[in-house]
Amino acid sequence: QLTNAITKQLEEMQEKDKAFIDKQLEDIEKLKESRINAINEEYDAKIEAIEKELEALDKAEQEKTRDEEDAEYERKKKYIDEYGIGSVDAGTLTKDRKLSDYFESIISNGSNPKNTANIIVGFLLGYLNKNFKSISDINIDTKDFSEVIKMMSDGKISNKQVKDIFTKALDENKNVLDIAKSEGTQISDKEEIRKIINEVFNDNPNIVNDYKNGKNVTGFIMGLIMKKTSGKVNPGITNMVLREELEKL
């Protein structure tokens, strides 16, 4: 009987221990499940927040792109309608916002927009591409840039001189306006140009004979004049005086 009692007591203890252990395991599973759920909820919340943030950034980027496209369109239209700049050049100027801002800053100082555009598109961009540079690398003050364009518009320097002046300023990191002033102004006096033309005639009698024999050498003679004067003569006036002198031959 004693043995049976002890056995029964042991079995009851085992059952209690098993029940206790099962309860502990159950609690652990519930706790684990609770923590996993909490982690999943936290993870889902973070993912949702990230997705919302990305969506907001994407929306802001789209709005920024639309604003930039609208601004580009408005500027291009303005350049064409108000400044008389060709569609291709206007498109080139407005495609790069930094370039467009640089152009705007230059003309705000009073230079002719179309002449300014011609120098930027026809010369400056080519120089930058050739030297693997961008508009951000340009160290020419926009006010000085504008003053040089004004000198060209006023006939004080030629288009070729302008390109040479800017090239020297960029290559040697010098002030463009100082170079423009030191290089001298364009020759516009008719009589001085007439003298130069006749010097070219005297130096090149074969070309004069070619003209007399009916050959079209006007462009070639203009080239010789430009070479002799390093491009400092006013092209329009020179062409007019050259025709007058050719008629005398």
PDB file of N, CA and C in Angstrom, residues 83-140:
ATOM      1  N   TYR A  83      13.292  88.056 -78.318  1.00  0.00           N
ATOM      2  CA  TYR A  83      14.687  88.348 -78.639  1.00  0.00           C
ATOM      3  C   TYR A  83      15.048  88.059 -80.092  1.00  0.00           C
ATOM      4  N   GLY A  84      14.153  87.359 -80.810  1.00  0.00           N
ATOM      5  CA  GLY A  84      14.435  87.061 -82.210  1.00  0.00           C
ATOM      6  C   GLY A  84      15.494  85.996 -82.400  1.00  0.00           C
ATOM      7  N   ILE A  85      15.720  85.180 -81.381  1.00  0.00           N
ATOM      8  CA  ILE A  85      16.708  84.100 -81.472  1.00  0.00           C
ATOM      9  C   ILE A  85      16.072  82.917 -82.195  1.00  0.00           C
ATOM     10  N   GLY A  86      16.826  82.259 -83.059  1.00  0.00           N
ATOM     11  CA  GLY A  86      16.306  81.120 -83.804  1.00  0.00           C
ATOM     12  C   GLY A  86      15.888  79.987 -82.876  1.00  0.00           C
ATOM     13  N   SER A  87      14.973  79.161 -83.351  1.00  0.00           N
ATOM     14  CA  SER A  87      14.431  78.075 -82.534  1.00  0.00           C
ATOM     15  C   SER A  87      15.502  77.105 -82.058  1.00  0.00           C
ATOM     16  N   VAL A  88      16.448  76.767 -82.931  1.00  0.00           N
ATOM     17  CA  VAL A  88      17.513  75.816 -82.566  1.00  0.00           C
ATOM     18  C   VAL A  88      18.398  76.395 -81.472  1.00  0.00           C
ATOM     19  N   ASP A  89      18.837  77.643 -81.661  1.00  0.00           N
ATOM     20  CA  ASP A  89      19.697  78.281 -80.662  1.00  0.00           C
ATOM     21  C   ASP A  89      18.955  78.479 -79.342  1.00  0.00           C
ATOM     22  N   ALA A  90      17.680  78.841 -79.436  1.00  0.00           N
ATOM     23  CA  ALA A  90      16.870  79.029 -78.225  1.00  0.00           C
ATOM     24  C   ALA A  90      16.746  77.709 -77.471  1.00  0.00           C
ATOM     25  N   GLY A  91      16.571  76.629 -78.216  1.00  0.00           N
ATOM     26  CA  GLY A  91      16.488  75.317 -77.594  1.00  0.00           C
ATOM     27  C   GLY A  91      17.781  74.921 -76.925  1.00  0.00           C
ATOM     28  N   THR A  92      18.901  75.253 -77.566  1.00  0.00           N
ATOM     29  CA  THR A  92      20.220  74.949 -76.993  1.00  0.00           C
ATOM     30  C   THR A  92      20.433  75.718 -75.696  1.00  0.00           C
ATOM     31  N   LEU A  93      20.031  76.978 -75.689  1.00  0.00           N
ATOM     32  CA  LEU A  93      20.228  77.828 -74.506  1.00  0.00           C
ATOM     33  C   LEU A  93      19.374  77.373 -73.326  1.00  0.00           C
ATOM     34  N   THR A  94      18.167  76.910 -73.612  1.00  0.00           N
ATOM     35  CA  THR A  94      17.235  76.584 -72.524  1.00  0.00           C
ATOM     36  C   THR A  94      17.309  75.134 -72.065  1.00  0.00           C
ATOM     37  N   LYS A  95      17.987  74.297 -72.824  1.00  0.00           N
ATOM     38  CA  LYS A  95      18.082  72.882 -72.454  1.00  0.00           C
ATOM     39  C   LYS A  95      18.852  72.705 -71.150  1.00  0.00           C
ATOM     40  N   ASP A  96      19.877  73.542 -70.961  1.00  0.00           N
ATOM     41  CA  ASP A  96      20.690  73.502 -69.739  1.00  0.00           C
ATOM     42  C   ASP A  96      20.324  74.730 -68.902  1.00  0.00           C
ATOM     43  N   ARG A  97      19.741  74.502 -67.712  1.00  0.00           N
ATOM     44  CA  ARG A  97      19.268  75.627 -66.892  1.00  0.00           C
ATOM     45  C   ARG A  97      20.419  76.552 -66.487  1.00  0.00           C
ATOM     46  N   LYS A  98      21.589  75.970 -66.176  1.00  0.00           N
ATOM     47  CA  LYS A  98      22.727  76.806 -65.788  1.00  0.00           C
ATOM     48  C   LYS A  98      23.169  77.697 -66.940  1.00  0.00           C
ATOM     49  N   LEU A  99      23.158  77.135 -68.150  1.00  0.00           N
ATOM     50  CA  LEU A  99      23.528  77.920 -69.325  1.00  0.00           C
ATOM     51  C   LEU A  99      22.515  79.032 -69.559  1.00  0.00           C
ATOM     52  N   SER A 100      21.242  78.695 -69.417  1.00  0.00           N
ATOM     53  CA  SER A 100      20.182  79.682 -69.598  1.00  0.00           C
ATOM     54  C   SER A 100      20.297  80.800 -68.561  1.00  0.00           C
ATOM     55  N   ASP A 101      20.583  80.431 -67.323  1.00  0.00           N
ATOM     56  CA  ASP A 101      20.747  81.435 -66.258  1.00  0.00           C
ATOM     57  C   ASP A 101      21.941  82.347 -66.556  1.00  0.00           C
ATOM     58  N   TYR A 102      23.020  81.752 -67.082  1.00  0.00           N
ATOM     59  CA  TYR A 102      24.223  82.528 -67.425  1.00  0.00           C
ATOM     60  C   TYR A 102      23.895  83.524 -68.539  1.00  0.00           C
ATOM     61  N   PHE A 103      23.175  83.057 -69.535  1.00  0.00           N
ATOM     62  CA  PHE A 103      22.748  83.916 -70.635  1.00  0.00           C
ATOM     63  C   PHE A 103      21.872  85.062 -70.122  1.00  0.00           C
ATOM     64  N   GLU A 104      20.912  84.719 -69.258  1.00  0.00           N
ATOM     65  CA  GLU A 104      20.005  85.729 -68.695  1.00  0.00           C
ATOM     66  C   GLU A 104      20.792  86.788 -67.916  1.00  0.00           C
ATOM     67  N   SER A 105      21.797  86.327 -67.171  1.00  0.00           N
ATOM     68  CA  SER A 105      22.601  87.256 -66.379  1.00  0.00           C
ATOM     69  C   SER A 105      23.388  88.202 -67.278  1.00  0.00           C
ATOM     70  N   ILE A 106      23.894  87.688 -68.398  1.00  0.00           N
ATOM     71  CA  ILE A 106      24.661  88.522 -69.329  1.00  0.00           C
ATOM     72  C   ILE A 106      23.785  89.615 -69.919  1.00  0.00           C
ATOM     73  N   ILE A 107      22.640  89.235 -70.474  1.00  0.00           N
ATOM     74  CA  ILE A 107      21.790  90.223 -71.158  1.00  0.00           C
ATOM     75  C   ILE A 107      21.127  91.183 -70.178  1.00  0.00           C
ATOM     76  N   SER A 108      21.087  90.808 -68.887  1.00  0.00           N
ATOM     77  CA  SER A 108      20.525  91.727 -67.890  1.00  0.00           C
ATOM     78  C   SER A 108      21.403  92.967 -67.747  1.00  0.00           C
ATOM     79  N   ASN A 109      22.650  92.875 -68.260  1.00  0.00           N
ATOM     80  CA  ASN A 109      23.569  94.011 -68.209  1.00  0.00           C
ATOM     81  C   ASN A 109      23.519  94.858 -69.477  1.00  0.00           C
ATOM     82  N   GLY A 110      22.558  94.547 -70.361  1.00  0.00           N
ATOM     83  CA  GLY A 110      22.296  95.441 -71.489  1.00  0.00           C
ATOM     84  C   GLY A 110      22.792  95.002 -72.848  1.00  0.00           C
ATOM     85  N   SER A 111      23.447  93.850 -72.964  1.00  0.00           N
ATOM     86  CA  SER A 111      23.931  93.431 -74.281  1.00  0.00           C
ATOM     87  C   SER A 111      22.783  92.906 -75.134  1.00  0.00           C
ATOM     88  N   ASN A 112      22.952  92.992 -76.443  1.00  0.00           N
ATOM     89  CA  ASN A 112      21.932  92.519 -77.373  1.00  0.00           C
ATOM     90  C   ASN A 112      21.736  91.008 -77.217  1.00  0.00           C
ATOM     91  N   PRO A 113      20.515  90.558 -76.917  1.00  0.00           N
ATOM     92  CA  PRO A 113      20.281  89.121 -76.676  1.00  0.00           C
ATOM     93  C   PRO A 113      20.678  88.225 -77.840  1.00  0.00           C
ATOM     94  N   LYS A 114      20.346  88.649 -79.063  1.00  0.00           N
ATOM     95  CA  LYS A 114      20.644  87.809 -80.224  1.00  0.00           C
ATOM     96  C   LYS A 114      22.145  87.704 -80.452  1.00  0.00           C
ATOM     97  N   ASN A 115      22.861  88.821 -80.340  1.00  0.00           N
ATOM     98  CA  ASN A 115      24.324  88.796 -80.492  1.00  0.00           C
ATOM     99  C   ASN A 115      24.977  87.969 -79.389  1.00  0.00           C
ATOM    100  N   THR A 116      24.424  88.094 -78.191  1.00  0.00           N
ATOM    101  CA  THR A 116      24.943  87.320 -77.059  1.00  0.00           C
ATOM    102  C   THR A 116      24.744  85.829 -77.303  1.00  0.00           C
ATOM    103  N   ALA A 117      23.557  85.474 -77.777  1.00  0.00           N
ATOM    104  CA  ALA A 117      23.251  84.073 -78.066  1.00  0.00           C
ATOM    105  C   ALA A 117      24.175  83.523 -79.148  1.00  0.00           C
ATOM    106  N   ASN A 118      24.453  84.341 -80.164  1.00  0.00           N
ATOM    107  CA  ASN A 118      25.328  83.896 -81.259  1.00  0.00           C
ATOM    108  C   ASN A 118      26.720  83.542 -80.751  1.00  0.00           C
ATOM    109  N   ILE A 119      27.240  84.341 -79.828  1.00  0.00           N
ATOM    110  CA  ILE A 119      28.581  84.079 -79.293  1.00  0.00           C
ATOM    111  C   ILE A 119      28.566  82.856 -78.380  1.00  0.00           C
ATOM    112  N   ILE A 120      27.524  82.737 -77.557  1.00  0.00           N
ATOM    113  CA  ILE A 120      27.447  81.594 -76.638  1.00  0.00           C
ATOM    114  C   ILE A 120      27.306  80.284 -77.402  1.00  0.00           C
ATOM    115  N   VAL A 121      26.333  80.259 -78.316  1.00  0.00           N
ATOM    116  CA  VAL A 121      26.068  79.013 -79.059  1.00  0.00           C
ATOM    117  C   VAL A 121      27.126  78.772 -80.134  1.00  0.00           C
ATOM    118  N   GLY A 122      27.496  79.846 -80.846  1.00  0.00           N
ATOM    119  CA  GLY A 122      28.426  79.696 -81.965  1.00  0.00           C
ATOM    120  C   GLY A 122      29.875  79.549 -81.579  1.00  0.00           C
ATOM    121  N   PHE A 123      30.232  80.008 -80.380  1.00  0.00           N
ATOM    122  CA  PHE A 123      31.641  79.914 -79.974  1.00  0.00           C
ATOM    123  C   PHE A 123      31.838  79.233 -78.623  1.00  0.00           C
ATOM    124  N   LEU A 124      31.183  79.771 -77.595  1.00  0.00           N
ATOM    125  CA  LEU A 124      31.471  79.337 -76.227  1.00  0.00           C
ATOM    126  C   LEU A 124      31.220  77.847 -76.005  1.00  0.00           C
ATOM    127  N   LEU A 125      30.100  77.346 -76.470  1.00  0.00           N
ATOM    128  CA  LEU A 125      29.780  75.923 -76.264  1.00  0.00           C
ATOM    129  C   LEU A 125      30.778  75.022 -76.982  1.00  0.00           C
ATOM    130  N   GLY A 126      31.201  75.443 -78.159  1.00  0.00           N
ATOM    131  CA  GLY A 126      32.213  74.680 -78.890  1.00  0.00           C
ATOM    132  C   GLY A 126      33.531  74.647 -78.138  1.00  0.00           C
ATOM    133  N   TYR A 127      33.892  75.781 -77.562  1.00  0.00           N
ATOM    134  CA  TYR A 127      35.137  75.858 -76.766  1.00  0.00           C
ATOM    135  C   TYR A 127      35.042  74.927 -75.559  1.00  0.00           C
ATOM    136  N   LEU A 128      33.894  74.951 -74.890  1.00  0.00           N
ATOM    137  CA  LEU A 128      33.710  74.115 -73.706  1.00  0.00           C
ATOM    138  C   LEU A 128      33.795  72.629 -74.065  1.00  0.00           C
ATOM    139  N   ASN A 129      33.120  72.242 -75.138  1.00  0.00           N
ATOM    140  CA  ASN A 129      33.143  70.841 -75.560  1.00  0.00           C
ATOM    141  C   ASN A 129      34.560  70.393 -75.925  1.00  0.00           C
ATOM    142  N   LYS A 130      35.261  71.254 -76.631  1.00  0.00           N
ATOM    143  CA  LYS A 130      36.619  70.929 -77.063  1.00  0.00           C
ATOM    144  C   LYS A 130      37.555  70.745 -75.875  1.00  0.00           C
ATOM    145  N   ASN A 131      37.308  71.499 -74.817  1.00  0.00           N
ATOM    146  CA  ASN A 131      38.185  71.454 -73.648  1.00  0.00           C
ATOM    147  C   ASN A 131      37.592  70.650 -72.485  1.00  0.00           C
ATOM    148  N   PHE A 132      36.524  69.892 -72.785  1.00  0.00           N
ATOM    149  CA  PHE A 132      35.899  69.012 -71.791  1.00  0.00           C
ATOM    150  C   PHE A 132      35.495  69.791 -70.523  1.00  0.00           C
ATOM    151  N   LYS A 133      34.870  70.934 -70.747  1.00  0.00           N
ATOM    152  CA  LYS A 133      34.437  71.772 -69.632  1.00  0.00           C
ATOM    153  C   LYS A 133      32.932  72.008 -69.724  1.00  0.00           C
ATOM    154  N   SER A 134      32.377  72.523 -68.630  1.00  0.00           N
ATOM    155  CA  SER A 134      30.959  72.871 -68.611  1.00  0.00           C
ATOM    156  C   SER A 134      30.815  74.357 -68.315  1.00  0.00           C
ATOM    157  N   ILE A 135      29.592  74.842 -68.395  1.00  0.00           N
ATOM    158  CA  ILE A 135      29.353  76.268 -68.150  1.00  0.00           C
ATOM    159  C   ILE A 135      29.747  76.650 -66.729  1.00  0.00           C
ATOM    160  N   SER A 136      29.739  75.688 -65.812  1.00  0.00           N
ATOM    161  CA  SER A 136      30.118  75.954 -64.419  1.00  0.00           C
ATOM    162  C   SER A 136      31.597  76.298 -64.290  1.00  0.00           C
ATOM    163  N   ASP A 137      32.385  75.911 -65.304  1.00  0.00           N
ATOM    164  CA  ASP A 137      33.827  76.174 -65.259  1.00  0.00           C
ATOM    165  C   ASP A 137      34.188  77.561 -65.776  1.00  0.00           C
ATOM    166  N   ILE A 138      33.211  78.267 -66.331  1.00  0.00           N
ATOM    167  CA  ILE A 138      33.481  79.592 -66.902  1.00  0.00           C
ATOM    168  C   ILE A 138      33.699  80.612 -65.779  1.00  0.00           C
ATOM    169  N   ASN A 139      34.798  81.341 -65.883  1.00  0.00           N
ATOM    170  CA  ASN A 139      35.101  82.335 -64.848  1.00  0.00           C
ATOM    171  C   ASN A 139      34.954  83.767 -65.370  1.00  0.00           C
ATOM    172  N   ILE A 140      34.244  83.923 -66.484  1.00  0.00           N
ATOM    173  CA  ILE A 140      34.050  85.260 -67.055  1.00  0.00           C
ATOM    174  C   ILE A 140      32.845  85.920 -66.400  1.00  0.00           C
TER     175      ILE A 140
END
